[in-house]
Amino acid sequence: MTTIRRKNWGAAGNLAASFAAPALLWTAALLLFGVYPFGEKSILITDLSTQYMEYHVALYDMIRGGSSLLFTWDSGLGMNFWGLIAYYLASPFTALMLVFPRSMLTEAVLFIISMKIAASGLTFSLFLRRCYGVKGVWNTVAAALYALSGYSVSFCFNLMFLDGVVLLPLTALGAWLLLKEGRRLPLLASLTVLFVANYYMAYIVGVFLFLLYLTWLFGEGLSLRRALRPLGRFLLSAAAAAGLAAFMLLPAFFSLTGGYESFHGLNLTFSLVSNPAVLPGKFCIGAFDSVTYSGTPNLYCGMLAIGILPAWFFHRRVGRREKLAVGLLFFFLFLSLCLYDLDVAWHVFQPPTWFLFRYSFVVPFLTVTCAARTLSMPDGIRPAALAVGGAGVLLLLVLC
């Protein structure tokens, strides 16, 4: 009984530290750089100031005033507000603003951003612990690296993007439990929450989750016939989650078809969307460039993670099939960041307006996962691979 209690307290402490570490580091960064409420600088820029804040204020007033959430007359001749909620405001974190007075809604939105960043550390910690047994200090370090990746920091003022970062580890954990233990509920529940929170990010996470699931199936060494059953369970769970979230997905669909967006479709060009030679430098600290059409992927997730990555591919305790499968997944993600056609497919076949490579947070997820697993199994690390990784980091720092 005492051993069980110690394990439970150890797990709870690990999760708490993985939530607190990103929160404290994020707060320290705001303080260091003089960002409101610690200075005159503000993250109320681009869409956060022109769209998100206005929509949060409108939703706050409608809830406090007891108005219908389905329709509003406050825009032109009226509009379907439920469709707008489905795209911008359906995140579970949005409810946090209701504990603030109306005069502090700016602070409420900043608090929501901070909580999403901290929560992404918590969910990633849980994923590493349950799926790969990564515990202790390396679990917390990895959680902080993922939560404070270049993607999360650079796109923090696009609140809906952060929901994908928070929920990706939970959906991955659900998929893992489905594959390893046959448990359907964790994947069904996490995907349903994601579909409700934001269908756009649900699509991105869903595509990556499907590829990750195929990677795991290949790593298991299953024959095609034996792999069909767990793959079918995965697809059925995804379809059931979409059905449960239909009350949010259908209004969003009708809003889009009603004129908010037009479907671009698939028009193969075989052209480049980014320079492949630029991508390695995007793993360096301070590699941010722009959120406009000249922007490149935000891949930074700590120099430690990228330096350890080669050691994972040469790790003695990782099977060859798994290394091959993960290597192929990395290669496909690299192609996606380079080729226009694949990039548009990741964006629901609709070229994005600014804030490019909205799916690029999956690269830090995969990179930090491999690094954390490597550091948690030091007995299988080859010193030569560590040397290669260290030399690569030094080269990047010199060139960038």
Short mmCIF file of C-alpha atoms in Angstrom, two decimals:
data_model
loop_
_atom_site.label_atom_id
_atom_site.label_comp_id
_atom_site.label_asym_id
_atom_site.label_seq_id
_atom_site.Cartn_x
_atom_site.Cartn_y
_atom_site.Cartn_z
CA MET A 1 0.00 0.00 0.00
CA THR A 2 2.84 2.37 0.87
CA THR A 3 4.55 1.65 -2.45
CA ILE A 4 1.35 2.38 -4.38
CA ARG A 5 0.90 5.66 -2.53
CA ARG A 6 4.48 6.66 -3.30
CA LYS A 7 3.97 5.87 -6.98
CA ASN A 8 0.76 7.90 -7.06
CA TRP A 9 2.40 10.85 -5.33
CA GLY A 10 5.38 10.53 -7.67
CA ALA A 11 3.14 10.60 -10.73
CA ALA A 12 1.10 13.52 -9.39
CA GLY A 13 4.26 15.44 -8.56
CA ASN A 14 5.67 14.80 -12.01
CA LEU A 15 2.50 16.02 -13.69
CA ALA A 16 2.30 19.06 -11.43
CA ALA A 17 5.91 19.96 -12.20
CA SER A 18 5.25 19.56 -15.93
CA PHE A 19 2.36 22.02 -15.64
CA ALA A 20 4.20 24.46 -13.39
CA ALA A 21 7.53 24.55 -15.26
CA PRO A 22 6.14 25.93 -18.56
CA ALA A 23 3.85 28.30 -16.65
CA LEU A 24 6.71 29.73 -14.62
CA LEU A 25 9.08 29.98 -17.59
CA TRP A 26 6.38 31.66 -19.70
CA THR A 27 5.64 34.13 -16.91
CA ALA A 28 9.35 34.81 -16.47
CA ALA A 29 9.67 35.50 -20.20
CA LEU A 30 6.79 37.99 -20.10
CA LEU A 31 8.45 39.69 -17.13
CA LEU A 32 11.90 39.70 -18.72
CA PHE A 33 10.72 41.22 -21.98
CA GLY A 34 8.31 43.67 -20.38
CA VAL A 35 5.10 42.23 -21.82
CA TYR A 36 1.78 43.27 -20.26
CA PRO A 37 0.97 43.03 -17.38
CA PHE A 38 4.67 43.39 -16.56
CA GLY A 39 5.43 46.15 -19.05
CA GLU A 40 4.21 48.23 -21.95
CA LYS A 41 4.62 45.61 -24.69
CA SER A 42 1.55 43.61 -25.67
CA ILE A 43 0.66 40.37 -27.42
CA LEU A 44 -2.62 41.94 -28.56
CA ILE A 45 -1.50 41.93 -32.18
CA THR A 46 -2.88 40.68 -35.51
CA ASP A 47 -5.87 38.36 -35.06
CA LEU A 48 -5.82 38.51 -31.27
CA SER A 49 -6.65 42.21 -31.25
CA THR A 50 -8.87 42.35 -34.34
CA GLN A 51 -10.85 39.12 -33.94
CA TYR A 52 -10.33 37.01 -30.83
CA MET A 53 -10.76 39.82 -28.32
CA GLU A 54 -13.93 41.09 -29.99
CA TYR A 55 -15.42 37.61 -30.15
CA HIS A 56 -14.55 36.87 -26.52
CA VAL A 57 -16.17 40.11 -25.40
CA ALA A 58 -19.28 39.32 -27.47
CA LEU A 59 -19.54 35.81 -26.05
CA TYR A 60 -18.99 37.12 -22.51
CA ASP A 61 -21.79 39.65 -22.89
CA MET A 62 -24.14 37.07 -24.41
CA ILE A 63 -23.58 34.58 -21.59
CA ARG A 64 -23.80 37.18 -18.82
CA GLY A 65 -26.83 38.78 -20.44
CA GLY A 66 -28.61 35.50 -21.05
CA SER A 67 -28.82 36.03 -24.81
CA SER A 68 -29.09 33.23 -27.36
CA LEU A 69 -25.76 31.87 -28.57
CA LEU A 70 -27.22 30.76 -31.88
CA PHE A 71 -27.69 34.12 -33.58
CA THR A 72 -26.68 37.74 -33.06
CA TRP A 73 -27.87 41.03 -34.52
CA ASP A 74 -24.68 42.85 -33.54
CA SER A 75 -23.06 42.30 -36.92
CA GLY A 76 -24.61 43.86 -40.04
CA LEU A 77 -28.02 42.31 -40.66
CA GLY A 78 -27.30 39.55 -38.18
CA MET A 79 -25.20 36.40 -38.31
CA ASN A 80 -25.00 32.78 -37.20
CA PHE A 81 -23.02 33.15 -33.97
CA TRP A 82 -22.88 29.40 -33.27
CA GLY A 83 -20.76 28.91 -36.39
CA LEU A 84 -18.39 31.59 -35.15
CA ILE A 85 -18.21 29.86 -31.76
CA ALA A 86 -17.37 26.60 -33.53
CA TYR A 87 -14.33 28.16 -35.18
CA TYR A 88 -13.02 30.60 -32.57
CA LEU A 89 -14.57 30.09 -29.15
CA ALA A 90 -15.46 26.44 -28.51
CA SER A 91 -12.28 25.62 -26.59
CA PRO A 92 -12.92 24.39 -23.03
CA PHE A 93 -10.42 27.04 -21.89
CA THR A 94 -12.74 29.82 -23.08
CA ALA A 95 -14.92 29.28 -20.00
CA LEU A 96 -12.06 30.59 -17.84
CA MET A 97 -12.90 34.14 -18.88
CA LEU A 98 -16.17 33.94 -16.94
CA VAL A 99 -14.29 34.12 -13.63
CA PHE A 100 -13.01 37.58 -14.61
CA PRO A 101 -14.99 40.84 -14.52
CA ARG A 102 -15.72 42.41 -17.90
CA SER A 103 -13.17 45.15 -17.27
CA MET A 104 -10.41 42.50 -17.13
CA LEU A 105 -11.15 40.51 -20.28
CA THR A 106 -7.75 41.42 -21.70
CA GLU A 107 -6.16 39.82 -18.65
CA ALA A 108 -8.56 36.89 -19.02
CA VAL A 109 -7.40 36.15 -22.57
CA LEU A 110 -3.75 36.37 -21.50
CA PHE A 111 -4.55 33.97 -18.66
CA ILE A 112 -6.19 31.57 -21.13
CA ILE A 113 -3.07 31.64 -23.33
CA SER A 114 -0.88 30.96 -20.30
CA MET A 115 -3.08 28.08 -19.16
CA LYS A 116 -3.02 26.48 -22.62
CA ILE A 117 0.77 26.62 -22.68
CA ALA A 118 0.98 25.12 -19.19
CA ALA A 119 -1.65 22.48 -20.01
CA SER A 120 0.28 21.37 -23.09
CA GLY A 121 3.20 20.57 -20.78
CA LEU A 122 0.86 18.58 -18.55
CA THR A 123 -0.69 16.55 -21.39
CA PHE A 124 2.71 15.85 -22.96
CA SER A 125 4.02 14.70 -19.58
CA LEU A 126 1.08 12.31 -19.25
CA PHE A 127 1.67 10.98 -22.77
CA LEU A 128 5.36 10.28 -22.14
CA ARG A 129 4.69 8.67 -18.78
CA ARG A 130 1.89 6.35 -19.89
CA CYS A 131 3.17 5.42 -23.33
CA TYR A 132 6.92 5.18 -22.85
CA GLY A 133 7.49 5.20 -19.10
CA VAL A 134 9.46 8.46 -19.16
CA LYS A 135 9.42 9.78 -15.60
CA GLY A 136 11.22 12.17 -13.29
CA VAL A 137 13.29 15.13 -14.38
CA TRP A 138 13.49 14.19 -18.05
CA ASN A 139 9.71 14.00 -18.20
CA THR A 140 9.43 17.55 -16.85
CA VAL A 141 12.21 18.88 -19.09
CA ALA A 142 10.59 17.34 -22.17
CA ALA A 143 7.20 18.76 -21.18
CA ALA A 144 8.69 22.26 -20.93
CA LEU A 145 10.45 21.90 -24.29
CA TYR A 146 7.22 20.87 -26.00
CA ALA A 147 5.01 23.45 -24.28
CA LEU A 148 7.39 26.33 -25.03
CA SER A 149 8.28 25.33 -28.57
CA GLY A 150 8.82 27.99 -31.20
CA TYR A 151 5.37 27.21 -32.58
CA SER A 152 3.51 27.83 -29.31
CA VAL A 153 5.38 31.03 -28.53
CA SER A 154 5.23 32.45 -32.07
CA PHE A 155 1.53 31.64 -32.55
CA CYS A 156 0.36 32.23 -28.97
CA PHE A 157 -1.94 35.05 -30.11
CA ASN A 158 -3.87 32.56 -32.27
CA LEU A 159 -5.69 30.90 -29.41
CA MET A 160 -7.30 28.13 -31.44
CA PHE A 161 -3.91 26.86 -32.65
CA LEU A 162 -2.89 26.16 -29.06
CA ASP A 163 -5.80 23.76 -28.59
CA GLY A 164 -4.15 21.43 -31.07
CA VAL A 165 -0.88 21.61 -29.13
CA VAL A 166 -2.69 20.81 -25.86
CA LEU A 167 -4.81 17.95 -27.17
CA LEU A 168 -2.35 16.23 -29.52
CA PRO A 169 -0.63 14.34 -26.64
CA LEU A 170 -3.99 13.23 -25.24
CA THR A 171 -5.22 11.92 -28.59
CA ALA A 172 -1.86 10.19 -29.12
CA LEU A 173 -2.20 8.58 -25.69
CA GLY A 174 -5.71 7.48 -26.60
CA ALA A 175 -4.47 5.94 -29.84
CA TRP A 176 -1.68 4.16 -27.96
CA LEU A 177 -4.12 2.69 -25.42
CA LEU A 178 -6.37 1.56 -28.27
CA LEU A 179 -3.47 -0.23 -29.96
CA LYS A 180 -1.85 -1.72 -26.87
CA GLU A 181 -4.82 -2.41 -24.60
CA GLY A 182 -7.84 -2.28 -26.91
CA ARG A 183 -9.37 0.60 -24.90
CA ARG A 184 -11.59 2.74 -27.11
CA LEU A 185 -12.88 5.35 -24.65
CA PRO A 186 -9.67 7.45 -24.19
CA LEU A 187 -9.31 8.02 -27.94
CA LEU A 188 -13.03 8.58 -28.42
CA ALA A 189 -13.19 11.12 -25.58
CA SER A 190 -10.05 13.06 -26.55
CA LEU A 191 -10.99 13.23 -30.23
CA THR A 192 -14.51 14.37 -29.37
CA VAL A 193 -13.15 17.21 -27.22
CA LEU A 194 -10.78 18.16 -30.04
CA PHE A 195 -13.54 18.14 -32.67
CA VAL A 196 -15.67 20.35 -30.43
CA ALA A 197 -12.80 22.69 -29.55
CA ASN A 198 -11.86 23.41 -33.16
CA TYR A 199 -12.55 21.37 -36.28
CA TYR A 200 -9.59 22.95 -38.11
CA MET A 201 -7.02 21.81 -35.58
CA ALA A 202 -8.88 18.51 -35.25
CA TYR A 203 -8.21 17.88 -38.93
CA ILE A 204 -4.49 18.63 -38.56
CA VAL A 205 -4.11 16.52 -35.43
CA GLY A 206 -6.19 13.76 -37.01
CA VAL A 207 -3.95 13.55 -40.07
CA PHE A 208 -0.81 13.34 -37.94
CA LEU A 209 -2.42 10.89 -35.53
CA PHE A 210 -3.32 8.59 -38.43
CA LEU A 211 0.28 8.71 -39.69
CA LEU A 212 1.60 8.10 -36.17
CA TYR A 213 -0.75 5.14 -35.74
CA LEU A 214 0.51 3.65 -39.00
CA THR A 215 4.05 4.17 -37.71
CA TRP A 216 3.24 2.26 -34.54
CA LEU A 217 1.58 -0.56 -36.50
CA PHE A 218 4.65 -0.93 -38.68
CA GLY A 219 6.89 -0.85 -35.63
CA GLU A 220 4.86 -3.67 -34.08
CA GLY A 221 5.78 -5.86 -37.03
CA LEU A 222 2.17 -6.77 -37.78
CA SER A 223 1.21 -8.35 -41.07
CA LEU A 224 -1.21 -6.47 -43.29
CA ARG A 225 -4.11 -8.74 -42.29
CA ARG A 226 -3.40 -8.37 -38.55
CA ALA A 227 -2.97 -4.61 -38.88
CA LEU A 228 -6.38 -4.10 -40.48
CA ARG A 229 -8.32 -4.79 -37.28
CA PRO A 230 -6.59 -2.19 -35.04
CA LEU A 231 -6.63 0.26 -37.95
CA GLY A 232 -10.36 -0.28 -38.36
CA ARG A 233 -10.90 0.34 -34.63
CA PHE A 234 -8.95 3.59 -34.94
CA LEU A 235 -11.02 4.81 -37.89
CA LEU A 236 -14.30 3.83 -36.23
CA SER A 237 -13.31 5.71 -33.08
CA ALA A 238 -12.51 8.80 -35.15
CA ALA A 239 -15.84 8.55 -36.99
CA ALA A 240 -17.73 8.10 -33.71
CA ALA A 241 -15.98 11.16 -32.23
CA ALA A 242 -16.97 13.23 -35.25
CA GLY A 243 -20.55 12.05 -34.82
CA LEU A 244 -20.60 13.02 -31.15
CA ALA A 245 -19.24 16.45 -32.08
CA ALA A 246 -21.74 16.94 -34.92
CA PHE A 247 -23.62 19.60 -32.92
CA MET A 248 -20.53 21.76 -33.38
CA LEU A 249 -19.18 20.47 -36.69
CA LEU A 250 -22.38 20.87 -38.72
CA PRO A 251 -22.94 24.56 -37.85
CA ALA A 252 -19.30 25.23 -38.70
CA PHE A 253 -19.75 23.46 -42.03
CA PHE A 254 -22.88 25.44 -42.91
CA SER A 255 -21.18 28.69 -41.91
CA LEU A 256 -18.29 27.94 -44.24
CA THR A 257 -20.49 26.89 -47.15
CA GLY A 258 -22.59 29.99 -46.48
CA GLY A 259 -19.83 32.24 -47.64
CA TYR A 260 -17.15 32.61 -44.97
CA GLU A 261 -14.68 30.42 -46.87
CA SER A 262 -14.33 28.89 -50.30
CA PHE A 263 -12.86 25.45 -50.89
CA HIS A 264 -9.57 25.62 -52.74
CA GLY A 265 -9.43 21.95 -53.64
CA LEU A 266 -6.45 19.97 -54.88
CA ASN A 267 -4.55 21.57 -57.72
CA LEU A 268 -1.15 19.92 -58.08
CA THR A 269 1.69 22.32 -58.77
CA PHE A 270 4.77 20.32 -57.63
CA SER A 271 6.30 23.60 -56.46
CA LEU A 272 8.22 24.47 -53.30
CA VAL A 273 6.58 26.31 -50.41
CA SER A 274 9.83 26.74 -48.49
CA ASN A 275 13.56 26.38 -49.08
CA PRO A 276 14.74 22.98 -47.75
CA ALA A 277 18.12 24.48 -46.87
CA VAL A 278 16.41 26.87 -44.44
CA LEU A 279 14.65 24.21 -42.37
CA PRO A 280 17.61 22.97 -40.24
CA GLY A 281 18.20 26.53 -39.05
CA LYS A 282 14.60 26.72 -37.83
CA PHE A 283 15.55 24.37 -34.98
CA CYS A 284 17.86 27.07 -33.60
CA ILE A 285 16.93 29.37 -30.77
CA GLY A 286 15.68 32.77 -31.94
CA ALA A 287 14.88 31.47 -35.44
CA PHE A 288 11.54 33.27 -35.73
CA ASP A 289 11.15 35.35 -38.91
CA SER A 290 7.57 36.35 -39.75
CA VAL A 291 3.88 35.44 -39.47
CA THR A 292 3.19 36.81 -42.97
CA TYR A 293 3.56 35.07 -46.31
CA SER A 294 7.36 35.19 -45.99
CA GLY A 295 7.29 33.13 -42.79
CA THR A 296 8.93 29.72 -42.49
CA PRO A 297 8.07 26.81 -40.15
CA ASN A 298 8.52 27.28 -36.41
CA LEU A 299 10.38 24.11 -35.43
CA TYR A 300 12.41 25.16 -32.39
CA CYS A 301 11.93 22.81 -29.42
CA GLY A 302 15.23 23.19 -27.58
CA MET A 303 18.76 22.54 -28.74
CA LEU A 304 18.87 19.61 -26.31
CA ALA A 305 16.12 17.78 -28.19
CA ILE A 306 17.68 18.20 -31.63
CA GLY A 307 21.11 17.27 -30.26
CA ILE A 308 19.79 14.04 -28.73
CA LEU A 309 17.75 13.01 -31.78
CA PRO A 310 20.61 11.17 -33.60
CA ALA A 311 21.19 9.09 -30.46
CA TRP A 312 17.59 7.82 -30.69
CA PHE A 313 18.14 6.46 -34.19
CA PHE A 314 21.21 4.56 -32.99
CA HIS A 315 19.80 3.53 -29.62
CA ARG A 316 20.44 -0.08 -28.69
CA ARG A 317 17.00 -0.61 -27.14
CA VAL A 318 14.92 0.77 -30.00
CA GLY A 319 13.97 -1.75 -32.69
CA ARG A 320 15.02 -1.33 -36.30
CA ARG A 321 11.46 -1.38 -37.61
CA GLU A 322 10.47 1.42 -35.26
CA LYS A 323 13.50 3.48 -36.23
CA LEU A 324 12.67 2.99 -39.91
CA ALA A 325 9.01 3.89 -39.39
CA VAL A 326 9.78 7.04 -37.40
CA GLY A 327 12.46 8.01 -39.90
CA LEU A 328 9.93 7.74 -42.72
CA LEU A 329 7.47 9.86 -40.74
CA PHE A 330 10.14 12.53 -40.21
CA PHE A 331 10.91 12.43 -43.93
CA PHE A 332 7.24 12.86 -44.85
CA LEU A 333 6.94 15.82 -42.49
CA PHE A 334 10.05 17.32 -44.07
CA LEU A 335 8.49 16.93 -47.53
CA SER A 336 5.28 18.52 -46.24
CA LEU A 337 7.21 21.57 -45.07
CA CYS A 338 8.85 21.89 -48.48
CA LEU A 339 6.23 20.95 -51.09
CA TYR A 340 3.28 23.26 -51.72
CA ASP A 341 0.80 20.49 -52.52
CA LEU A 342 1.40 18.58 -49.29
CA ASP A 343 1.42 21.81 -47.31
CA VAL A 344 -2.01 22.80 -48.66
CA ALA A 345 -3.35 19.33 -47.88
CA TRP A 346 -2.37 19.82 -44.23
CA HIS A 347 -4.35 23.08 -44.23
CA VAL A 348 -7.64 21.39 -45.19
CA PHE A 349 -6.79 22.07 -48.87
CA GLN A 350 -7.08 25.80 -48.26
CA PRO A 351 -3.91 27.95 -48.54
CA PRO A 352 -3.56 29.84 -45.25
CA THR A 353 -3.72 33.60 -44.97
CA TRP A 354 -0.59 34.41 -42.97
CA PHE A 355 0.44 32.13 -40.07
CA LEU A 356 1.88 29.53 -42.41
CA PHE A 357 2.72 25.90 -41.56
CA ARG A 358 0.02 25.68 -38.92
CA TYR A 359 0.70 21.97 -38.54
CA SER A 360 4.40 22.35 -37.78
CA PHE A 361 3.90 21.72 -34.03
CA VAL A 362 3.82 18.00 -34.84
CA VAL A 363 7.57 18.16 -35.58
CA PRO A 364 8.49 19.31 -32.03
CA PHE A 365 6.07 16.69 -30.69
CA LEU A 366 7.88 13.89 -32.51
CA THR A 367 11.37 15.32 -31.91
CA VAL A 368 10.94 15.83 -28.16
CA THR A 369 9.29 12.41 -27.79
CA CYS A 370 12.32 10.69 -29.33
CA ALA A 371 14.72 12.79 -27.25
CA ALA A 372 12.87 12.10 -23.99
CA ARG A 373 12.81 8.36 -24.63
CA THR A 374 16.53 8.41 -25.36
CA LEU A 375 17.39 10.30 -22.17
CA SER A 376 15.21 7.98 -20.09
CA MET A 377 17.22 4.94 -21.34
CA PRO A 378 20.84 6.03 -20.91
CA ASP A 379 22.15 2.45 -20.95
CA GLY A 380 21.31 2.13 -24.65
CA ILE A 381 22.89 5.38 -25.85
CA ARG A 382 25.89 5.11 -28.15
CA PRO A 383 28.53 7.76 -27.31
CA ALA A 384 29.37 8.23 -30.98
CA ALA A 385 25.75 9.20 -31.72
CA LEU A 386 25.84 11.75 -28.92
CA ALA A 387 29.02 13.20 -30.39
CA VAL A 388 27.35 13.49 -33.81
CA GLY A 389 24.35 15.24 -32.26
CA GLY A 390 26.55 17.64 -30.30
CA ALA A 391 28.58 18.48 -33.39
CA GLY A 392 25.39 19.08 -35.33
CA VAL A 393 24.11 21.50 -32.68
CA LEU A 394 27.41 23.42 -32.70
CA LEU A 395 27.30 23.60 -36.50
CA LEU A 396 23.76 24.97 -36.42
CA LEU A 397 24.70 27.58 -33.84
CA VAL A 398 27.65 28.72 -35.93
CA LEU A 399 25.75 28.84 -39.22
CA CYS A 400 22.59 30.41 -37.77
#
